[in-house]
Coordinates of C-alpha atoms and ligand atoms in Angstrom, one line a residue:
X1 CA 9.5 -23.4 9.9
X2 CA 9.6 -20.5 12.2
X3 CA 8.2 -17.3 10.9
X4 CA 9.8 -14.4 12.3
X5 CA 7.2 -11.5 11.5
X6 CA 4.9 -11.1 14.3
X7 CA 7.0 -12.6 16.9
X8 CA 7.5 -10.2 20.1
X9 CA 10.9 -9.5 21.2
X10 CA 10.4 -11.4 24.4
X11 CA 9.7 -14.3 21.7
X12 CA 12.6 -13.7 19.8
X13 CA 15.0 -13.8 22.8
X14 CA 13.7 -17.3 23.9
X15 CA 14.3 -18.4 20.5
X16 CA 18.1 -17.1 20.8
X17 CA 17.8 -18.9 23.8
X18 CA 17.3 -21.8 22.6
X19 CA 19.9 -21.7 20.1
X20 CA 22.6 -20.4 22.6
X21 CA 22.7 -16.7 20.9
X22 CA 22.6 -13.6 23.1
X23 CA 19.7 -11.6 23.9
X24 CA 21.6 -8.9 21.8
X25 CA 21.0 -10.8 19.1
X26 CA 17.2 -10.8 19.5
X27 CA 17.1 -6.9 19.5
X28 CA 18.7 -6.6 16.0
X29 CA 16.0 -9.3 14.7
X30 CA 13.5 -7.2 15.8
X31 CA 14.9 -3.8 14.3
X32 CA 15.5 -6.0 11.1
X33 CA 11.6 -7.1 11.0
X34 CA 10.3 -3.9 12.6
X35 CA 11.9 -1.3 11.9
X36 CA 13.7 -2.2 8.6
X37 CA 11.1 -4.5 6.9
X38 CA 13.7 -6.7 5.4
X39 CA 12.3 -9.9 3.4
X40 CA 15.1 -12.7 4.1
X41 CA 17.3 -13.5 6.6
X42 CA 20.2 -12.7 4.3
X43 CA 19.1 -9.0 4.3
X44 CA 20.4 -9.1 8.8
X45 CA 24.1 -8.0 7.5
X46 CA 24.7 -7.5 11.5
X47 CA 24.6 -10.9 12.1
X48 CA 27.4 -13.4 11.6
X49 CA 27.0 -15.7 8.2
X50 CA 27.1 -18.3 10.4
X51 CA 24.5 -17.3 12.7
X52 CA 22.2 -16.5 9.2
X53 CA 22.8 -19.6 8.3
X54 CA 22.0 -21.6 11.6
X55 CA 18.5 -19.8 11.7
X56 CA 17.7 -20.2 8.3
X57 CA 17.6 -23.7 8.6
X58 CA 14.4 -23.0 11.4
X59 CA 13.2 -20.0 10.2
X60 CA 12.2 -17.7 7.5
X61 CA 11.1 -14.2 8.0
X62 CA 7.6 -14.2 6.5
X63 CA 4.7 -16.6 4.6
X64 CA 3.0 -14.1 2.4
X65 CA 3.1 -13.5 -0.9
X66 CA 2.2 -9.9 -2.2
X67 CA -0.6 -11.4 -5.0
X68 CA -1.7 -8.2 -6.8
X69 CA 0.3 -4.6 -6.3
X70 CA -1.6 -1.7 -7.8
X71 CA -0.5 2.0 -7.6
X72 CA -2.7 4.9 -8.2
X73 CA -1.7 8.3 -9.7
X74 CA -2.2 10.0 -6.0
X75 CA 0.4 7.8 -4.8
X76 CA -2.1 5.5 -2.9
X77 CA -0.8 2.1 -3.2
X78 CA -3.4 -1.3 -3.1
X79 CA -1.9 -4.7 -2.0
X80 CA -3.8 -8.1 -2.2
X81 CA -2.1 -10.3 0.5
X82 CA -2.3 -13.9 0.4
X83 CA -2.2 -16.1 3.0
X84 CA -0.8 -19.8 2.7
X85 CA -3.8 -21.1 3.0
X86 CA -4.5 -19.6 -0.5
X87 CA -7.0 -16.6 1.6
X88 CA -6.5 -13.2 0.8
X89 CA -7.0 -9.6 2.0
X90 CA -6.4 -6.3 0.8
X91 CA -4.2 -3.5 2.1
X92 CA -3.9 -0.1 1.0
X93 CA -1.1 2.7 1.7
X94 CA -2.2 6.1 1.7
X95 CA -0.2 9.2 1.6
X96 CA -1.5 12.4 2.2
X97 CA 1.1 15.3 0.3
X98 CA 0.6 17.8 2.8
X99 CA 1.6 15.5 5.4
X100 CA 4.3 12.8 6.1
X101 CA 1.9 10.6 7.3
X102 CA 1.8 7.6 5.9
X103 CA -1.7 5.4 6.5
X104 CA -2.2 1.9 6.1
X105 CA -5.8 0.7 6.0
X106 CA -5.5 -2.9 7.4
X107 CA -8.5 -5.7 7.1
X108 CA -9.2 -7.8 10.1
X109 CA -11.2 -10.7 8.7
X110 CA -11.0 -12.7 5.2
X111 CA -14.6 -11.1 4.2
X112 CA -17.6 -9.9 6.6
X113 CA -20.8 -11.1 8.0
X114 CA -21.9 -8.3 8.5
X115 CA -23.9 -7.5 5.2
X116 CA -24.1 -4.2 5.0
X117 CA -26.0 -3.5 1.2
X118 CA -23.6 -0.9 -0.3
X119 CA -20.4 -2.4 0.4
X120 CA -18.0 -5.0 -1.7
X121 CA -16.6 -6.8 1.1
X122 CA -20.4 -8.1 1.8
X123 CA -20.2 -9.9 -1.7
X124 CA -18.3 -12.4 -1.1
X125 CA -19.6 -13.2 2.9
X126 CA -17.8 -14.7 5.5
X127 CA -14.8 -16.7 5.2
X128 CA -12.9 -16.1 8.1
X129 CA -11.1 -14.1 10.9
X130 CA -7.3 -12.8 10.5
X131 CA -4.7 -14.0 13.3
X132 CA -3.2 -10.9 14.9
X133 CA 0.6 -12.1 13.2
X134 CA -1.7 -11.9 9.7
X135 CA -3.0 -8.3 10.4
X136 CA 0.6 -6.9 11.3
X137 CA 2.0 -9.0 8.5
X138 CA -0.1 -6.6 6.3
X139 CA 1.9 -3.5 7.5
X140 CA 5.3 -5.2 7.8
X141 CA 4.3 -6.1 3.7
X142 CA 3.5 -2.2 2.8
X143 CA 7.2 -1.6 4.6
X144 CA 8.9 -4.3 3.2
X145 CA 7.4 -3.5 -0.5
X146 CA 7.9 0.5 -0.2
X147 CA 11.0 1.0 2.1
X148 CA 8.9 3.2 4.1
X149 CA 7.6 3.2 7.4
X150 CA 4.2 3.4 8.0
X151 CA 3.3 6.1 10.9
X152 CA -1.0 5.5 11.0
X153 CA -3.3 3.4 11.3
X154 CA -6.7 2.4 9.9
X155 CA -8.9 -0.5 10.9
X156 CA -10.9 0.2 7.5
X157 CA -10.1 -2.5 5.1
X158 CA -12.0 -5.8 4.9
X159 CA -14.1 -7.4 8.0
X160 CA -15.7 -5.9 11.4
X161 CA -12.7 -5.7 13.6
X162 CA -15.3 -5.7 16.8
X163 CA -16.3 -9.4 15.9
X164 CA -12.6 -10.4 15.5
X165 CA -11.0 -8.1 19.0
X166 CA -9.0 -9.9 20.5
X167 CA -6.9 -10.6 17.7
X168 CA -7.3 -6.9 16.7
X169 CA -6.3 -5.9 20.1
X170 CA -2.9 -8.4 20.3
X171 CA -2.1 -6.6 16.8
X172 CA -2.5 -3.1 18.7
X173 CA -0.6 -4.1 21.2
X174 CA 1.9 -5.3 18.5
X175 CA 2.0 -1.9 16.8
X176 CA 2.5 0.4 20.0
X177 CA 5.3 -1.9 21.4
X178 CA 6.8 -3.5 18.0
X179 CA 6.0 -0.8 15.0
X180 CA 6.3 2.3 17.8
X181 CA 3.2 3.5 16.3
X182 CA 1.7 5.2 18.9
X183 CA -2.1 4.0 19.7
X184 CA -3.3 7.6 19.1
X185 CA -2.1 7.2 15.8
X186 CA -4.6 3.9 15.2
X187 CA -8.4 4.1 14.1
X188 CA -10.9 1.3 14.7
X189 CA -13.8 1.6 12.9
X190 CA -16.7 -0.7 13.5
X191 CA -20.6 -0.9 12.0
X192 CA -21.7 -0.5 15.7
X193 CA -21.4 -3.7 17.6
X194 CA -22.3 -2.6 21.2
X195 CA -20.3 -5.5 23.2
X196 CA -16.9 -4.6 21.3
X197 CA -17.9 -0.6 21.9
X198 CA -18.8 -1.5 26.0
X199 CA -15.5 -3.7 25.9
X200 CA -13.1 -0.8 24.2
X201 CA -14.9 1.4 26.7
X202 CA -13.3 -0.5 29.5
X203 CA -9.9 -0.7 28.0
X204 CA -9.9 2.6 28.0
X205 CA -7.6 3.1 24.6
X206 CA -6.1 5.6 23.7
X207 CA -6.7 5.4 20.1
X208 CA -9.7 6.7 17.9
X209 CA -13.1 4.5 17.7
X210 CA -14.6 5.4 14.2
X211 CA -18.3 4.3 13.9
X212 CA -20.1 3.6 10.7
X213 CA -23.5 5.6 11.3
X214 CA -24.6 6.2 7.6
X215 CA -28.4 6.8 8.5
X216 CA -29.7 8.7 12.1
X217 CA -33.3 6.3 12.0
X218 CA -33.9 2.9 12.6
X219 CA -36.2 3.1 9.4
X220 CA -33.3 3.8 7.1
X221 CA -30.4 2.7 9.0
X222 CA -31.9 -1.0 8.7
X223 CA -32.5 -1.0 4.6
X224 CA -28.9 -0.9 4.1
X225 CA -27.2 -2.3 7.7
X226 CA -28.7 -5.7 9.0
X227 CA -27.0 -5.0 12.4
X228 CA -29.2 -2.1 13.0
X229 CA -31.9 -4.7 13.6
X230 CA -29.5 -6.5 15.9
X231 CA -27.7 -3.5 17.7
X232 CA -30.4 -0.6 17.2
X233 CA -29.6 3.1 17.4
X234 CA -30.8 3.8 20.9
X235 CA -28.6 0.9 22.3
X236 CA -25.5 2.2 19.8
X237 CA -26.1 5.6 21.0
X238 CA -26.2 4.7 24.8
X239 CA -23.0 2.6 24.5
X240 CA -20.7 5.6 22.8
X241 CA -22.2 8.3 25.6
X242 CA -20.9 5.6 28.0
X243 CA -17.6 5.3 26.2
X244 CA -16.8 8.8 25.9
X245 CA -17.6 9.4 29.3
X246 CA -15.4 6.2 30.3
X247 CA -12.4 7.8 27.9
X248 CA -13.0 10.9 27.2
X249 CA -12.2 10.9 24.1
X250 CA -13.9 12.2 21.0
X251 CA -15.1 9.6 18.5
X252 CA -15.3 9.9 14.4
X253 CA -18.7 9.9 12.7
X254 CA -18.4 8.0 9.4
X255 CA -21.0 8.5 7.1
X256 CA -21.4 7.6 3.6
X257 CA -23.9 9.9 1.5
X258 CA -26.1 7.8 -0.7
X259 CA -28.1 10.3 -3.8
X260 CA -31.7 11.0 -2.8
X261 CA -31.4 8.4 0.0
X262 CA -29.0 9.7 3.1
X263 CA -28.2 12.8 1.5
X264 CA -31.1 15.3 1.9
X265 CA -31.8 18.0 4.3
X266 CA -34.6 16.1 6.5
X267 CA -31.9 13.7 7.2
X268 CA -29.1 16.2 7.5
X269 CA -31.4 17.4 10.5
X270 CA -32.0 14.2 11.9
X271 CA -28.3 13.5 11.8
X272 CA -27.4 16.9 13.8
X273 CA -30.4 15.6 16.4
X274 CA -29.0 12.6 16.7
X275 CA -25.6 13.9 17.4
X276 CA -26.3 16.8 19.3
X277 CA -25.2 15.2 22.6
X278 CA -22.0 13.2 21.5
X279 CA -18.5 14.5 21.4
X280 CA -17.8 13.2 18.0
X281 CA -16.2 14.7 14.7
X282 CA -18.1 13.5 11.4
X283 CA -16.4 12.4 8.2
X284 CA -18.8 12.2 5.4
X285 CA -17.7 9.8 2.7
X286 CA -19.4 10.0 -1.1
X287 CA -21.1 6.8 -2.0
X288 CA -18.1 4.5 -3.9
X289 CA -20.0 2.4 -6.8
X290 CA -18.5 -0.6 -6.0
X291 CA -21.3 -3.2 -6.6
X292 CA -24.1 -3.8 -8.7
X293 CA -27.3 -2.1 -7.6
X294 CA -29.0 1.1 -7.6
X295 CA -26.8 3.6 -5.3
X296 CA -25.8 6.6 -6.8
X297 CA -22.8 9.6 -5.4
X298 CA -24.4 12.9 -4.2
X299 CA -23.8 15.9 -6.4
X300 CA -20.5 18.2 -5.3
X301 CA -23.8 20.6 -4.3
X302 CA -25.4 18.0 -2.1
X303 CA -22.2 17.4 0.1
X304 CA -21.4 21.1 0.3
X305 CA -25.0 21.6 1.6
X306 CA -25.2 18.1 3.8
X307 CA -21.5 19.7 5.5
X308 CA -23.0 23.1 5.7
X309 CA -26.4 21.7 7.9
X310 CA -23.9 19.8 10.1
X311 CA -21.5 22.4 10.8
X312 CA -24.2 24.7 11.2
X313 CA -25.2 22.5 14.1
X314 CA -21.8 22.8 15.8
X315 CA -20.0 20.3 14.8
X316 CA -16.3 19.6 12.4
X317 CA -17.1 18.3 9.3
X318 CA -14.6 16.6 6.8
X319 CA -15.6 15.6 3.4
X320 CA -13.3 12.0 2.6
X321 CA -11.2 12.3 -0.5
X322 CA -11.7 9.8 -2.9
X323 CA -8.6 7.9 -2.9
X324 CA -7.2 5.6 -5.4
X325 CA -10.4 6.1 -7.6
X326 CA -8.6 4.2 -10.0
X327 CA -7.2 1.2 -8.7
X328 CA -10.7 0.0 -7.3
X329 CA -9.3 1.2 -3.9
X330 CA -12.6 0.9 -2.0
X331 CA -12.9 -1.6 0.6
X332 CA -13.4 -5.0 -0.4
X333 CA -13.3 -4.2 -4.3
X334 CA -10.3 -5.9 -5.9
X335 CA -10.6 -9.3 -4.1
X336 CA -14.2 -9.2 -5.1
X337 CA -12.2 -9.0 -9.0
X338 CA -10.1 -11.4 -8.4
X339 CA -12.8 -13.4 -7.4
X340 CA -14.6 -12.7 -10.0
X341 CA -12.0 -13.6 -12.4
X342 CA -11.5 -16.9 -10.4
X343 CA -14.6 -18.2 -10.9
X344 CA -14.9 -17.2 -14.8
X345 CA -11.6 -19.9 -14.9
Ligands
SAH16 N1 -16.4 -3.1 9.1 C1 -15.9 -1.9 9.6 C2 -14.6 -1.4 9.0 C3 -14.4 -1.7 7.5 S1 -15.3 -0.8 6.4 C4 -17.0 -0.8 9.3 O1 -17.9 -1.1 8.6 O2 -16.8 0.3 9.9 C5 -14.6 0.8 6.4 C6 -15.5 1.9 5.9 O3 -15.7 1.8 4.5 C7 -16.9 1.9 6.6 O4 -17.2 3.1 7.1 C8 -17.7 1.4 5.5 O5 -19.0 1.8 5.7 C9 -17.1 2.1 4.3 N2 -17.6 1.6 3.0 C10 -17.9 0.3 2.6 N3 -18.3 0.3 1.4 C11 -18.3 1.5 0.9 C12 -18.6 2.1 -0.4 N4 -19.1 1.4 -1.4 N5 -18.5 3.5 -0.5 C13 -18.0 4.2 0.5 N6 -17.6 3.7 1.7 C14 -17.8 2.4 1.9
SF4_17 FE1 -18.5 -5.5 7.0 FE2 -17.8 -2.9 7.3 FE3 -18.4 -3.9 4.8 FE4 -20.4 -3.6 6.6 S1 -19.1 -2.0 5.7 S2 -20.1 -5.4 5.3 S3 -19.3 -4.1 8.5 S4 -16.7 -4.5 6.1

């Protein structure tokens, strides 16, 4: 079976070609799938029943199955999407009410080697990397779902989208020419692998790199991210002067603020040394409990003073609302349950 999600329009018209339909016909596919999110072929009233018909007996329009859905008071929305190979990866809508922006936070791999200490997705490791037709399939299942169209962006869900690019990149390609979401309007955030930051560089992008910093020393950064030992902070630093010099562009400090550990004004200091030199904005995101060990949130006090320090030294500070708090919204958290409750039978 053909599976019409994912597939370019310069795709779809060879398959129209091939069954002696009109290139016409390939552009209201692609508005039906892209633009209309519509589930079956059944839902294309423009086309003839005949035609529906004909292409029903080769295709269908997607493979996925929505397995979990859970919506959060705030309107953010949590999908678990599963593959038919049984894999499965969450994706969570975001709507901001002051805005009409509507976010999607996509995953790029089926879990993540990268280990970092404090995060869910770790748990479970490595199982594999997402197709670019299985990331875009995420969006196309929030549209479907919700009957909305999604206007942002974010590479923030499960997996290290620098250590699956290329299929990130085909799915950005996807968005800007498919979806129409403008590549301004895309975040990739990575843990700081220099060869997909040199490689991004090059491209020259014109969407937003997001980098996970979380500690300004080698000392501290290492305790909780492994691939500080592999991609150290001198060789991180030196490979996002060089890509803003390449681009131009401003990049997005992520950093999440760990009680007594990442959170006090020594580091707050270090962190505005650090940064002193790059053109970057910094979100600072509370610690989310979202597995078993010692980690504790900053006080509402700590966070006003850790923003404070940092704006103090120049730069714009946001502080990360806590979305979804109670739909385990946080990266990697329900398919860590559902794993959970897999195993227990
Ligand atoms: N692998 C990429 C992108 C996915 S993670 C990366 O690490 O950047 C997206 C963001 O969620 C990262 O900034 C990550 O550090 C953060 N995150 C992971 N676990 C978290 C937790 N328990 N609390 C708060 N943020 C978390
Ligand atoms: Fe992987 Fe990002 Fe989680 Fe680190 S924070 S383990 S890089 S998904």
């Amino acid at each position: 079976m053909i599976i019409l999600s994912g597939m370019k329009l310069e795709e779809l018209e060879g398959l129209m070609n091939e069954l002696k339909a009109t290139k016409f016909r390939a552009k209201q596919i692609h508005s039906w799938i892209y633009s209309k999110s519509v589930s079956s072929i059944d839902e294309m009233t423009n086309l003839s029943k005949d035609f529906r018909e004909k292409l029903k007996e080769i295709a269908i329009v997607c493979d996925t199955k929505i397995k979990v859905k859970q919506v959060s008071k705030d309107g953010t929305i949590k999908y678990l999407v599963e593959y038919p190979d049984g894999e499965c990866v969450e994706t969570v809508l975001m709507r901001f009410d002051n805005r009409a922006n509507l976010t999607a936070c996509v995953s790029s791999q089926v879990g993540c080697a990268v280990n970092c200490s404090f995060c869910a997705t770790a748990k479970g490791g490595f199982r594999r990397n997402l197709t670019y037709k299985e990331i875009i399939e995420q969006v196309l299942t929030i549209q479907r779902d919700t009957g909305l169209k999604v206007t942002n962006i974010v590479f923030m869900g499960q997996g290290e989208p620098m250590l699956n690019l290329d299929n990130v990149l085909k799915a950005l390609e996807i968005f800007n020419n498919d979806f129409q979401i403008g590549a301004r309007r895309i975040t990739i955030s990575t843990s700081g692998i220099v060869p997909g930051i040199e490689k991004l560089a090059e491209l020259n992008l014109q969407s937003t790199l997001a980098i996970s910093l979380h500690a300004p020393v080698h000392e501290l950064r290492k305790t909780i991210m492994p691939i500080e030992n592999k991609y150290p902070l001198p060789d991180l630093k030196k490979a996002l002067k060089n890509y803003i010099e390449k681009t131009g562009r401003r990049i997005t400090i992520e950093y999440i603020l760990i009680h007594g550990f990442n959170d006090t004004t020594p580091v707050a200091k270090e962190l505005a040394y650090f940064l002193k030199d790059l053109k970057c904005n910094v979100n600072l995101i509370p610690y989310n409990s979202v597995v078993e060990n010692d980690y504790k949130k900053p006080s509402g006090n700590d966070i006003m003073k850790f923003k404070y320090l940092l704006e103090h030294s120049g730069k714009k500070v946001t502080v990360r609302l806590e979305r979804g708090a109670d739909i385990d919204a946080a990266c990697g958290q329900l398919r860590g349950k559902m794993q959970n409750k897999n195993s227990l039978g």
